[in-house]
Coordinates of C-alpha atoms and ligand atoms in Angstrom, one line a residue:
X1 CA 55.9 260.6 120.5
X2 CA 58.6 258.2 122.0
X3 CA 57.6 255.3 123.5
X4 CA 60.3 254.9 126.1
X5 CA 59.8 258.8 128.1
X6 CA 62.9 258.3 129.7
X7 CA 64.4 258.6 126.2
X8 CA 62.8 262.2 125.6
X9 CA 65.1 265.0 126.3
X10 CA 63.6 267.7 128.8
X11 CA 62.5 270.1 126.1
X12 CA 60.7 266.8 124.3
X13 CA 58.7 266.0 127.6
X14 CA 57.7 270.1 128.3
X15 CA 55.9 269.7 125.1
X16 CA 54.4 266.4 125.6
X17 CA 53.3 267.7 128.7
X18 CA 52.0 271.0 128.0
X19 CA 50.2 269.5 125.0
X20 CA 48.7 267.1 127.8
X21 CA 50.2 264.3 125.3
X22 CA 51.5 262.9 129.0
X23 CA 50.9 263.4 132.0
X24 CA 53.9 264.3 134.7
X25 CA 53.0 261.5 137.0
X26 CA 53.4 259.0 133.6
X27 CA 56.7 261.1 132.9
X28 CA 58.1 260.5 136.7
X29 CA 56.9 257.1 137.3
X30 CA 58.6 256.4 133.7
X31 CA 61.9 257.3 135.3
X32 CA 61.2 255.9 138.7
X33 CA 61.0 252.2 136.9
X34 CA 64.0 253.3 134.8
X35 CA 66.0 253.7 138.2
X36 CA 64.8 250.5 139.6
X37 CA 65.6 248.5 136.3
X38 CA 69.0 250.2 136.3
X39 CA 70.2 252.4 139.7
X40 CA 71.7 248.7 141.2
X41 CA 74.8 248.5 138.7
X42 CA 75.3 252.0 138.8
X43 CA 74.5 253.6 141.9
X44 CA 73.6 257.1 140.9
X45 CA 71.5 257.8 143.6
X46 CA 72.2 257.7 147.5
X47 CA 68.4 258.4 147.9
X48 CA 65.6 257.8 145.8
X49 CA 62.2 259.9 147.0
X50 CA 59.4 258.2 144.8
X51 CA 56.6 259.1 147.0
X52 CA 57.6 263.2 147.0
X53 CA 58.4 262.8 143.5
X54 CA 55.0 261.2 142.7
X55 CA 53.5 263.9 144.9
X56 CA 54.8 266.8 143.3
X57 CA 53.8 265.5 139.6
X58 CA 50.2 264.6 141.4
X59 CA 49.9 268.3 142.6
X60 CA 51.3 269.7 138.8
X61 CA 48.9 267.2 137.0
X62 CA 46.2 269.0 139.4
X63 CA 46.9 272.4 138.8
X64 CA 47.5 272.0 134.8
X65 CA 44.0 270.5 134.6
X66 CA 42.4 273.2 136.9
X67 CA 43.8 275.5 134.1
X68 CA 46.6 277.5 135.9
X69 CA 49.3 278.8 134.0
X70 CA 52.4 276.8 134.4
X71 CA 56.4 276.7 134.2
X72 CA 57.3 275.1 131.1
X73 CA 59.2 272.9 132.7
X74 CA 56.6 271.8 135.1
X75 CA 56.3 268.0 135.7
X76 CA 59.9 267.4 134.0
X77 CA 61.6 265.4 137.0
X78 CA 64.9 266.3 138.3
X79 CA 68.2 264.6 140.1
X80 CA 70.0 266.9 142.6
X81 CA 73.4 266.6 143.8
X82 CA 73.4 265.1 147.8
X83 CA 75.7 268.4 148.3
X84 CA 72.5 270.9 148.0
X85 CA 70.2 270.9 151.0
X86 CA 66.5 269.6 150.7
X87 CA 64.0 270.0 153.0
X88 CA 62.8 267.0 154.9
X89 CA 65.1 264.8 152.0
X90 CA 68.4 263.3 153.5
X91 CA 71.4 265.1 152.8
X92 CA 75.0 264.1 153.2
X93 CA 77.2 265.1 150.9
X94 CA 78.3 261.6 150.4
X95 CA 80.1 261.4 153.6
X96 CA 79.4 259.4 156.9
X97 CA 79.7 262.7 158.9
X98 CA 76.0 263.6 157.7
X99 CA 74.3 260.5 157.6
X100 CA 71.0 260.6 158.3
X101 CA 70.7 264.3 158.7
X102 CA 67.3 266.0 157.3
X103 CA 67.7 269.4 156.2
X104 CA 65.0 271.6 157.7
X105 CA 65.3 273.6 154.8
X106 CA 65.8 274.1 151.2
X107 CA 68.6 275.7 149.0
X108 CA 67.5 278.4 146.8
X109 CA 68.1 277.0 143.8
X110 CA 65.9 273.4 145.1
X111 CA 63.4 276.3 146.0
X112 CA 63.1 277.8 142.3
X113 CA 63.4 274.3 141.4
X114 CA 60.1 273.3 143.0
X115 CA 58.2 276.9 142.5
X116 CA 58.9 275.4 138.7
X117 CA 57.0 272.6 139.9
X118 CA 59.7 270.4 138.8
X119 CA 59.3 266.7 141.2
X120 CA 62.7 266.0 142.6
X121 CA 63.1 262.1 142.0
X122 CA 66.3 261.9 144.2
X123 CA 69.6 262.5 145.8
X124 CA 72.8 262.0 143.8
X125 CA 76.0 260.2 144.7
X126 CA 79.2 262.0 144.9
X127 CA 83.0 262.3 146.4
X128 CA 82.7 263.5 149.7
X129 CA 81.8 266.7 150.5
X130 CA 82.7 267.5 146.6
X131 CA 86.5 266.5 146.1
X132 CA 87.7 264.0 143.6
X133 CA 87.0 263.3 140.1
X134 CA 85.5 259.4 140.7
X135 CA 83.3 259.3 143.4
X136 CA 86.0 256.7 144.5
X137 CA 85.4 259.3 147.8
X138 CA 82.2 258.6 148.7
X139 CA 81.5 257.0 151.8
X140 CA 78.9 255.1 150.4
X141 CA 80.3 253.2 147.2
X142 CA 81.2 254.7 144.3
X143 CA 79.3 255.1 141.0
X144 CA 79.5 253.2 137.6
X145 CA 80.2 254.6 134.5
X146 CA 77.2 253.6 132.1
X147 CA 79.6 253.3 129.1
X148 CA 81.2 250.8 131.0
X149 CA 80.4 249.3 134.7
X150 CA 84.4 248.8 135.4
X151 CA 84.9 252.6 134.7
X152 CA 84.6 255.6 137.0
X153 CA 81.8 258.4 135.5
X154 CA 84.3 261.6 136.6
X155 CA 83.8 263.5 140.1
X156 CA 82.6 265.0 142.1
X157 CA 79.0 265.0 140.8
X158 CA 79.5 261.3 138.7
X159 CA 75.9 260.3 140.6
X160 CA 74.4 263.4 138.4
X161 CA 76.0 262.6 135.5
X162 CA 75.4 258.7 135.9
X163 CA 72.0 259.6 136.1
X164 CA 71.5 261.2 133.5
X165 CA 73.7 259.2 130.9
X166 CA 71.7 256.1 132.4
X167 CA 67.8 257.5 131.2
X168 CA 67.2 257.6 134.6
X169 CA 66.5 261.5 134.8
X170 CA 66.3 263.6 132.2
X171 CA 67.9 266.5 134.1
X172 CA 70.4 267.0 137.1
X173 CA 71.8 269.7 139.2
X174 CA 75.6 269.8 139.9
X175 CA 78.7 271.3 141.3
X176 CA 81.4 272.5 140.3
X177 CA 84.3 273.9 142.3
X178 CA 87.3 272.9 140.4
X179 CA 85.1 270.6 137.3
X180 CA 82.8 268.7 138.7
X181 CA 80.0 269.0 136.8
X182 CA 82.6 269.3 133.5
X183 CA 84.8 266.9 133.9
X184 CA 81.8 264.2 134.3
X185 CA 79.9 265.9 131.7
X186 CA 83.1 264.9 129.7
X187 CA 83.5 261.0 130.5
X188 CA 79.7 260.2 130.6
X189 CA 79.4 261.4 127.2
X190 CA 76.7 264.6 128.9
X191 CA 76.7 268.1 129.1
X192 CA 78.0 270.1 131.7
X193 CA 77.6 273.6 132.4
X194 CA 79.5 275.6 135.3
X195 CA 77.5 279.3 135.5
X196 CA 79.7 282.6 136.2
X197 CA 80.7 282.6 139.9
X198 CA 77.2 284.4 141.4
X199 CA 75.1 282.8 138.8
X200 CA 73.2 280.3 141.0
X201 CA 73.0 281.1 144.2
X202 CA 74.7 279.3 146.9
X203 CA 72.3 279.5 149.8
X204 CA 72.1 275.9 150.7
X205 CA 74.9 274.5 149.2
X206 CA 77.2 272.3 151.5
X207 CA 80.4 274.5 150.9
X208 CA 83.4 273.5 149.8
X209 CA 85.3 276.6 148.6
X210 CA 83.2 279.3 149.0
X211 CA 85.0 281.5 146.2
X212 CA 85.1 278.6 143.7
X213 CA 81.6 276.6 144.2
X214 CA 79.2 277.0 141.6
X215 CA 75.7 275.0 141.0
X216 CA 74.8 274.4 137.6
X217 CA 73.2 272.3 134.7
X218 CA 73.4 268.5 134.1
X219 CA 71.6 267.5 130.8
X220 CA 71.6 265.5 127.9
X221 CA 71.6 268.5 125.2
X222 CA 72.7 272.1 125.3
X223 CA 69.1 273.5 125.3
X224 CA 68.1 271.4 128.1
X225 CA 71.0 273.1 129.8
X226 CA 70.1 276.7 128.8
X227 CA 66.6 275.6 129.9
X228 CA 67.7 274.9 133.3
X229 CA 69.8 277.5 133.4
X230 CA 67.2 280.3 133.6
X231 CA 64.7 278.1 136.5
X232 CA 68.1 278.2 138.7
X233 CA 70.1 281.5 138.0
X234 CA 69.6 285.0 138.9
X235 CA 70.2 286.9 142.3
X236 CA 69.2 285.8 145.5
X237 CA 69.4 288.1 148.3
X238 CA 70.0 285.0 150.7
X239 CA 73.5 284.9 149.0
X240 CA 75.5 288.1 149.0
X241 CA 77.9 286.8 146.2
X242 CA 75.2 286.6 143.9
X243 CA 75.4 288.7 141.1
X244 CA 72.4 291.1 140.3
X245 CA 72.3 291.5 136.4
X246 CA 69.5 289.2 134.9
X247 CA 70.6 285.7 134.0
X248 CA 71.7 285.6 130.4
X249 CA 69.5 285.0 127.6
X250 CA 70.5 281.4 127.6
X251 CA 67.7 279.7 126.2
X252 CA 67.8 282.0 122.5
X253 CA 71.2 281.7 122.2
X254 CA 70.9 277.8 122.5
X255 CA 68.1 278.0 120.2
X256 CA 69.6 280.2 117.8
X257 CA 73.1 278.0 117.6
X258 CA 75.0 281.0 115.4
X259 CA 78.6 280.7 115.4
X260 CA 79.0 282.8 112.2
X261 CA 82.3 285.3 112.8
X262 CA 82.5 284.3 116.5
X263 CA 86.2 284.1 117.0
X264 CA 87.6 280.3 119.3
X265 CA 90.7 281.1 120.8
X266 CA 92.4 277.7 121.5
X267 CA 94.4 277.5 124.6
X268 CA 97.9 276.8 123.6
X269 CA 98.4 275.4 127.2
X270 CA 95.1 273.3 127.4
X271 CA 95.9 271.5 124.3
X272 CA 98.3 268.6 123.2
X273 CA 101.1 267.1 125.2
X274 CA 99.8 265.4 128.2
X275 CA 96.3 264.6 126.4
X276 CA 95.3 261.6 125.3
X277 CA 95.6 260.6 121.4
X278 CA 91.9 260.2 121.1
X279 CA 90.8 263.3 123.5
X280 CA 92.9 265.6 121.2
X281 CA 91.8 263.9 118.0
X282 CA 88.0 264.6 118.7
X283 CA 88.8 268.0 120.1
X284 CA 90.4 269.1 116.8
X285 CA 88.0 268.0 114.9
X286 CA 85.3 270.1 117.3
X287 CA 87.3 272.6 116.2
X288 CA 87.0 271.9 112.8
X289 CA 83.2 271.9 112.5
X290 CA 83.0 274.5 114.5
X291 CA 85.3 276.7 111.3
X292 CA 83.1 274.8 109.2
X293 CA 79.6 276.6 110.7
X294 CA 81.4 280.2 110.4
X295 CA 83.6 280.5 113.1
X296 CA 87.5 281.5 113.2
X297 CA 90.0 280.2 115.0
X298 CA 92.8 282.2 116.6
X299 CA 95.5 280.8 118.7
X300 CA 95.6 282.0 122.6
X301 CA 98.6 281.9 125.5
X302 CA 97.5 282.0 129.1
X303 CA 100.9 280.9 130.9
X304 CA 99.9 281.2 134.2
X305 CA 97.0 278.1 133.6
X306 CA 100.2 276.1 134.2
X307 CA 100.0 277.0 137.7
X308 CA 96.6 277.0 138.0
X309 CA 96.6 273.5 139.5
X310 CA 98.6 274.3 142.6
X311 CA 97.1 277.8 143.1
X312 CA 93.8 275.5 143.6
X313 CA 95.2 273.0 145.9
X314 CA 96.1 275.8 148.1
X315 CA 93.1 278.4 148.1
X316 CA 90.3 275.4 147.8
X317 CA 91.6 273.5 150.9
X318 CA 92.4 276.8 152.9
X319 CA 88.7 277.1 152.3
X320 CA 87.9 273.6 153.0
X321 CA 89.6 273.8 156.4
X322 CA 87.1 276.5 157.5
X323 CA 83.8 275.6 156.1
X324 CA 84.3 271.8 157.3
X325 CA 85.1 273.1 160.9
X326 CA 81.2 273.3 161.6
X327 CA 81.5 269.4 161.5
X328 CA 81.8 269.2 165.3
X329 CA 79.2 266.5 166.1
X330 CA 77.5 269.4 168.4
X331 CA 75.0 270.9 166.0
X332 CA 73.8 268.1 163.8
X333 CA 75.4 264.9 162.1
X334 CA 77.0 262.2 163.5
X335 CA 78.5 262.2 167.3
X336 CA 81.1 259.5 168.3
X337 CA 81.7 259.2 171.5
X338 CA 85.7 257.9 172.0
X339 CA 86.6 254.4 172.9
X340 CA 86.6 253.7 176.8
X341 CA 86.4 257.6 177.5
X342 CA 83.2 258.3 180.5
X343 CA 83.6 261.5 180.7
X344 CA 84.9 262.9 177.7
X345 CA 85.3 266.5 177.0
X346 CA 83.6 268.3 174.2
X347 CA 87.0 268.2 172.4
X348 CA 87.3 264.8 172.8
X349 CA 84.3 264.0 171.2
X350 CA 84.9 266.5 168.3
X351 CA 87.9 264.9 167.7
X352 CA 86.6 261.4 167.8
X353 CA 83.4 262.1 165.6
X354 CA 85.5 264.0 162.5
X355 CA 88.1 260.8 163.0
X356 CA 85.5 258.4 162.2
X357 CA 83.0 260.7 159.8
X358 CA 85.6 261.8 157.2
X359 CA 87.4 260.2 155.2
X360 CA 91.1 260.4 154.1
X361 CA 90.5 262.4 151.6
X362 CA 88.4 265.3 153.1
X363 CA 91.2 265.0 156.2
X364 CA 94.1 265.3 153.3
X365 CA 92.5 268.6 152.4
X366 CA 91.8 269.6 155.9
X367 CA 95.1 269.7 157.2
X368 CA 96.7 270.9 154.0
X369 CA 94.6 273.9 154.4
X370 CA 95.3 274.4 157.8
X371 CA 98.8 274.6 157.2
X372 CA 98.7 276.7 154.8
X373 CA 96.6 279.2 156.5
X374 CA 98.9 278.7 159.3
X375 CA 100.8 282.2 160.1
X376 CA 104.3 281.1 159.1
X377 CA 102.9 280.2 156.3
X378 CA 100.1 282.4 155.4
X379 CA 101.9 284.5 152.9
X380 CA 104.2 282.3 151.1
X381 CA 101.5 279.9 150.5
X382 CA 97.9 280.9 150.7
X383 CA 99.1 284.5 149.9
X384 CA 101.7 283.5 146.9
X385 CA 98.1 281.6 145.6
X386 CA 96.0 284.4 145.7
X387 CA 98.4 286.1 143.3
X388 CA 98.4 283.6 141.1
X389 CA 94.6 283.7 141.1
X390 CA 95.0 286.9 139.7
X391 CA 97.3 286.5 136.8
X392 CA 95.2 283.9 136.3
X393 CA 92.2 286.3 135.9
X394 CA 94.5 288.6 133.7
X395 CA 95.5 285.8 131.2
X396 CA 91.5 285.1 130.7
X397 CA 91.2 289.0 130.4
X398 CA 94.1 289.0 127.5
X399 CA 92.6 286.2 126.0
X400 CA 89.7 287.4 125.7
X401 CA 90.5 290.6 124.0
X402 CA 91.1 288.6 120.7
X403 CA 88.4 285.9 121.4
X404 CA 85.1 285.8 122.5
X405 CA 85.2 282.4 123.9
X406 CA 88.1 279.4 124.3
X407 CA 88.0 276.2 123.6
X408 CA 90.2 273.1 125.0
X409 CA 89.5 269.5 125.9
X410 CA 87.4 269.0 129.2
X411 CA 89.4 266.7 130.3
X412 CA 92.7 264.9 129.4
X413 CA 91.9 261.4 129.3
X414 CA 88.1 259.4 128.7
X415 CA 86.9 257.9 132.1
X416 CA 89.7 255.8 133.8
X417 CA 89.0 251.9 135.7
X418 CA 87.8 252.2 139.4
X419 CA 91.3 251.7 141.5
X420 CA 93.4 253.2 138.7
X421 CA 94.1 256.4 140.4
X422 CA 93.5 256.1 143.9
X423 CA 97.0 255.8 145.3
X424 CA 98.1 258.8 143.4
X425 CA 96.5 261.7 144.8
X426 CA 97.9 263.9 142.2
X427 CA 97.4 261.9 139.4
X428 CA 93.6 262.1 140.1
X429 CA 94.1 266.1 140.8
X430 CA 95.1 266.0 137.0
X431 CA 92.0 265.2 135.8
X432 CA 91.1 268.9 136.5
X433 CA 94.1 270.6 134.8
X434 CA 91.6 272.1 131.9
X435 CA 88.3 272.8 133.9
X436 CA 90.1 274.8 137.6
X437 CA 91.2 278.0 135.3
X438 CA 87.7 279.0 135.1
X439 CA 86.6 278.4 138.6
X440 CA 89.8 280.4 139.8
X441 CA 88.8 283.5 137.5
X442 CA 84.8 283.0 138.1
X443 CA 84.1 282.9 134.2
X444 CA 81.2 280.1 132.9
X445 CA 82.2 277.0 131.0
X446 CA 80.8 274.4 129.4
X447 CA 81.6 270.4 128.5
X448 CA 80.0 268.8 125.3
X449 CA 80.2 266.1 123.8
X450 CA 82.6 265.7 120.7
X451 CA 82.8 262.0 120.1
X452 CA 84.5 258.7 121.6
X453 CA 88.0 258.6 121.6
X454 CA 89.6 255.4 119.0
X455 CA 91.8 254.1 121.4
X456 CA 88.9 253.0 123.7
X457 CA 85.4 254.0 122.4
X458 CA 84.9 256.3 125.4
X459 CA 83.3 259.3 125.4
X460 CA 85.4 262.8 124.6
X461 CA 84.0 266.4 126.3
X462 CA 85.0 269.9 124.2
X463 CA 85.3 272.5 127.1
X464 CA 84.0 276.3 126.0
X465 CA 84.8 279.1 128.8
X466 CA 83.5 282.5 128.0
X467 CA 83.9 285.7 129.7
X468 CA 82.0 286.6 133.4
X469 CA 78.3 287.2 132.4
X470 CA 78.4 286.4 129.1
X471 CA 77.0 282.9 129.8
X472 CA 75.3 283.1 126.5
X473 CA 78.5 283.0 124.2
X474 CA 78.6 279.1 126.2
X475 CA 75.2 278.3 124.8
X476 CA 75.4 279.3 120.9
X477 CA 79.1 277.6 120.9
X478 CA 77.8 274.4 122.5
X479 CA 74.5 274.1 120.3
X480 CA 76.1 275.1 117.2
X481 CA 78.9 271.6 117.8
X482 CA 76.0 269.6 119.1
X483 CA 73.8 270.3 115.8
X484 CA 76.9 269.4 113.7
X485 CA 78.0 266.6 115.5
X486 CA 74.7 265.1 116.1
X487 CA 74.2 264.9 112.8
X488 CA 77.3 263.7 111.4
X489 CA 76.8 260.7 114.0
X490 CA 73.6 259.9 113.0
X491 CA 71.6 260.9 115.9
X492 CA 72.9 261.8 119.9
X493 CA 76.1 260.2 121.1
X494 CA 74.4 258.5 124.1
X495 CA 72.4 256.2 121.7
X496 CA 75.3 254.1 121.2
X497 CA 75.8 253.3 124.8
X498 CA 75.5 249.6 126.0
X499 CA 71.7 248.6 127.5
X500 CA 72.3 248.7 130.7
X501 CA 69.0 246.5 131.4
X502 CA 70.7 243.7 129.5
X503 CA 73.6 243.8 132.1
X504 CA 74.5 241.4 135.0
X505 CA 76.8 242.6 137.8
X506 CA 76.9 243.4 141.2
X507 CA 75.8 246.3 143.0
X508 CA 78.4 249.0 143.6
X509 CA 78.4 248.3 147.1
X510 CA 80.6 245.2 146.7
X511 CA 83.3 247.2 144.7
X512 CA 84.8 248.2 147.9
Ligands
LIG1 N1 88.1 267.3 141.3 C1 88.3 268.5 141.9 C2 88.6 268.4 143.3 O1 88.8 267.3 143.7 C3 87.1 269.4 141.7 C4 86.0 269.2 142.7 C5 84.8 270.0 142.4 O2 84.7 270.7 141.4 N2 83.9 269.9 143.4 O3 88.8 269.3 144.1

C-alpha cells in the first residue's frame, strides 16, 4: 500500500477500499490536505466543498460496513468542471455573470456520479463559459501549470487537469467542445478523453455549443479513464441527443491493451510543419512503440481538417450567441443596474448586467455569432460551415475505411507562459488545430501522454480519434502506449514533476 493516497491512481484506491485497507473518509481527507498544501500556487479549484465531500465518504463508509453492495468506485473522490451544474454547490462557469448562483439541481452525469457514491471534493477553474485553451479567461484568475507555475495548464478545463496532475484528485470530469479536456490532458502531462457526441449526457451542462459539447474523463491512467467512462456514459432520456446503444466496453478494452494487427492511420495534415520539434519527436516515437506491440501504420489524407479551424469559429459561436442569450440578469445570476439610470428599462439592465458579467472574450464570440447568423449572412457563413462540417465527417469516414483509429499530436506546442498568447486571439485558437476535427464529426478521442518534449522538458499528449461508438478502439490504443511507455520511463510520467509543496510563490490571484 502507498503511503501518500493521493499518489494511488483511482483503480489503486477502489481496491484499497473495497478490501477495507482504507477507508473513503481517510481517502478524501487525504486529498482535501493535498489541496490545502498545494491549491494556493495553482488554483485548480474555484470551490472547494470539504464538508459535502467528507459527508458523502461518511455515508459510503456507513453503508460498506452495514454490508451493502457497493459501486467499485465508491469513496474514490472526484473534481468536476465549474461548467456542470451541482445542486446546492456554486456554479459559474468561471465567469462573473454566475457568481454566486446555487444550482437547484444536478447534471446527470453529477447524478450517476453520486448514485456511484463517489464524494465530489470541488469545483474546477476554467475559461469562461468554456472558450480558450489557458484559463487566461476566467474571471477569477487563471490556473498554474504544475510542471511549471509560470506556464498555462491548456483550456478550457486546465482547473481539472491541474487538479489532477497536482495529487489533488485522483479523477476529474471535463469538457470538451473543441479540446478541452485534450488539449490540457496534453500539456499537464494527464489523460484526456472526449466520448462520441451523445456519450455523456448533457443535461446540466452550461452549454456552449450544443452540437459540439461533450463531458468526459480526466485521469491519471487510461483505465482510470475507461473506469469513469462507464459511471458517466450511457442514454439519458433528460437529453434527446444522447445516444441509446450501451456505453462501450471501455473498461476490458483498457484492461486488455491489444494493439496486435490494429491498423494507425496517421493524419498527414495533423502531423509535422507547424508542430513543435519536440511534440513531433515524441509523437513519432508513440508511433513507433505502438508498431513495436503489433500494430501497422498506414498513412491517411483528410484535406478538409485544414478548414476545420474556421468551420469551428463559425458554428461554435453561432451556437454560443444563442445559448448565452439566457444571460439576462432576469432569471438568475448577476443583475447590474446602469450608472445614474432610476428608472431603467428591462433592456437597459440586460444590457448593463452582460456588459459587466462577461468578459471580452465570451463578448468576441457573441457578436461573431450573431453576425454570422445574421440573414445577409446566414448562408455564406454559418451555411458555407455547415458544409464544411460535413466533408469534414466524410474525410473521417474515408479515413476510416483503411484505419481503425488515427493518430496525431494533441496539441502543437507543450504548455506556453501565462501572457504569451493573449493578444493574439488566433494564435491561442491554434492550440486546437488537432483536437476540433473530432468534435465537428462527433467521433471520441483521446490525449496520452508520450513524453516531455527536449527543447523544454514539458509534457507531449499523443491524440487517438476512433470512429462514432467505437469508444473502445480509444481505450486498447491508449493502454497499449501507456504500458510501453511507462515502462520504458521507469514508472508514470507525472513522477518526475517538481514538488509542488517545496514551492514558494504567490497565489494566482496576483497574476492578474
Ligand atoms: N479552446 C477551444 C475554444 O476556445 C475549445 C474550447 C472547448 O473545448 N470548450 O473554443
Amino acid at each position: 500500500m502507498t503511503t501518500d493516497l493521493t499518489r494511488s491512481t483511482a483503480a489503486e484506491l477502489a481496491d484499497l477500499l473495497t478490501r477495507r485497507e482504507v477507508s473513503a473518509r481517510e481517502v478524501t481527507q487525504a486529498h482535501l490536505d493535498r489541496t490545502r498544501a498545494v491549491d494556493g500556487p495553482v488554483h485548480a479549484y474555484l470551490h472547494v466543498d470539504e464538508e459535502g465531500a467528507l459527508a458523502a465518504a461518511a455515508d459510503i463508509d456507513a453503508r460498506r460496513a452495514g454490508g451493502e453492495e457497493l459501486h467499485a468506485l465508491a469513496g474514490v473522490p472526484i473534481a468536476v468542471k465549474d461548467v456542470v451544474v451541482t445542486k446546492g454547490l456554486p456554479t459559474t462557469a468561471g465567469s462573473r455573470i454566475l457568481q454566486g448562483w446555487v444550482p437547484p439541481y444536478d447534471a446527470t452525469l453529477v447524478t450517476r456520479l453520486r448514485a456511484a457514491g463517489m464524494p465530489i471534493l470541488g469545483k474546477t477553474n476554467m475559461d469562461e463559459f468554456a472558450m480558450g485553451s489557458s484559463t487566461e479567461h476566467s474571471a477569477y484568475g487563471p490556473t498554474r501549470n504544475p510542471w511549471d507555475l509560470g506556464r498555462i495548464p491548456g483550456g478550457s478545463g486546465g482547473g481539472s487537469a491541474a487538479a489532477i496532475a497536482s495529487f489533488q484528485a485522483p479523477l476529474a470530469i471535463g469538457t470538451d467542445t473543441g479540446g478541452s479536456i485534450r488539449q490540457p490532458a496534453a500539456v499537464t502531462g494527464t489523460v484526456g478523453t472526449k466520448p462520441t457526441y451523445g456519450g455523456v449526457s448533457r443535461y446540466g451542462l452550461i452549454a456552449m455549443a450544443s452540437s459540439l459539447d461533450q463531458a468526459g474523463p480526466c485521469t491519471r491512467t487510461v483505465l482510470d479513464a475507461a473506469l469513469l467512462h462507464e459511471v458517466i456514459g450511457g442514454h439519458d432520456v433528460m437529453d434527446s441527443t444522447s445516444l441509446t446503444a450501451p456505453v462501450p466496453a471501455v473498461v476490458a478494452a483498457a484492461r486488455r491493451a491489444e494493439v496486435t494487427g490494429l491498423r494507425i492511420g496517421i493524419v498527414r495534415e495533423l502531423t509535422g510543419e507547424g508542430f513543435q520539434p519536440g511534440v513531433q519527436a515524441r509523437f513519432e516515437e508513440a508511433v513507433a512503440h505502438l508498431v513495436d506491440a503489433g500494430a501497422e501504420v498506414v498513412e491517411v489524407s483528410c484535406p478538409s481538417f485544414t478548414s476545420a479551424l474556421a468551420a469551428y469559429y463559425l458554428v461554435m459561436p453561432s451556437e454560443v450567441s444563442s445559448n448565452l442569450a439566457k444571460f439576462d440578469a432576469m432569471r438568475y445570476g448577476l443583475r447590474v443596474w446602469p450608472e445614474g439610470v432610476a428608472d431603467a428599462s428591462a433592456e437597459q439592465v440586460m444590457a448593463a448586467t452582460r456588459d459587466a458579467g462577461f468578459g471580452d472574450e465570451v463578448k468576441r464570440r457573441i457578436i461573431l455569432g450573431t453576425y454570422a447568423l445574421s440573414s445577409g449572412y446566414y448562408d455564406a457563413y454559418y451555411g458555407s460551415a455547415q458544409k464544411v462540417r460535413t466533408l469534414i465527417a466524410r474525410d473521417f469516414a474515408a479515413a476510416f475505411e483503411v484505419a481503425d483509429v488515427l493518430v496525431s499530436p494533441t496539441s502543437p506546442t507543450t504548455a506556453f507562459a501565462f501572457g504569451e498568447k493573449m493578444s493574439d486571439p488566433l494564435s491561442m485558437y491554434m492550440q486546437d488545430i488537432a483536437t476540433i476535427p473530432a468534435n465537428l464529426a462527433g467521433v471520441p478521442g483521446m490525449s496520452v501522454p508520450s513524453g516531455l518534449a527536449d527543447e523544454d522538458g514539458l509534457p507531449v499528449g499523443f491524440q487517438i480519434l476512433a470512429p462514432a461508438m467505437a469508444d473502445e478502439r480509444l481505450y486498447a490504443v491508449g493502454a497499449a502506449l501507456e504500458a510501453r511507455l511507462t515502462a520504458a520511463w521507469g514508472g508514470p510520467l507525472l513522477a518526475r514533476a517538481q514538488d509542488l509543496t517545496a514551492q514558494s510563490i504567490a497565489p494566482t490571484e496576483a497574476l492578474s
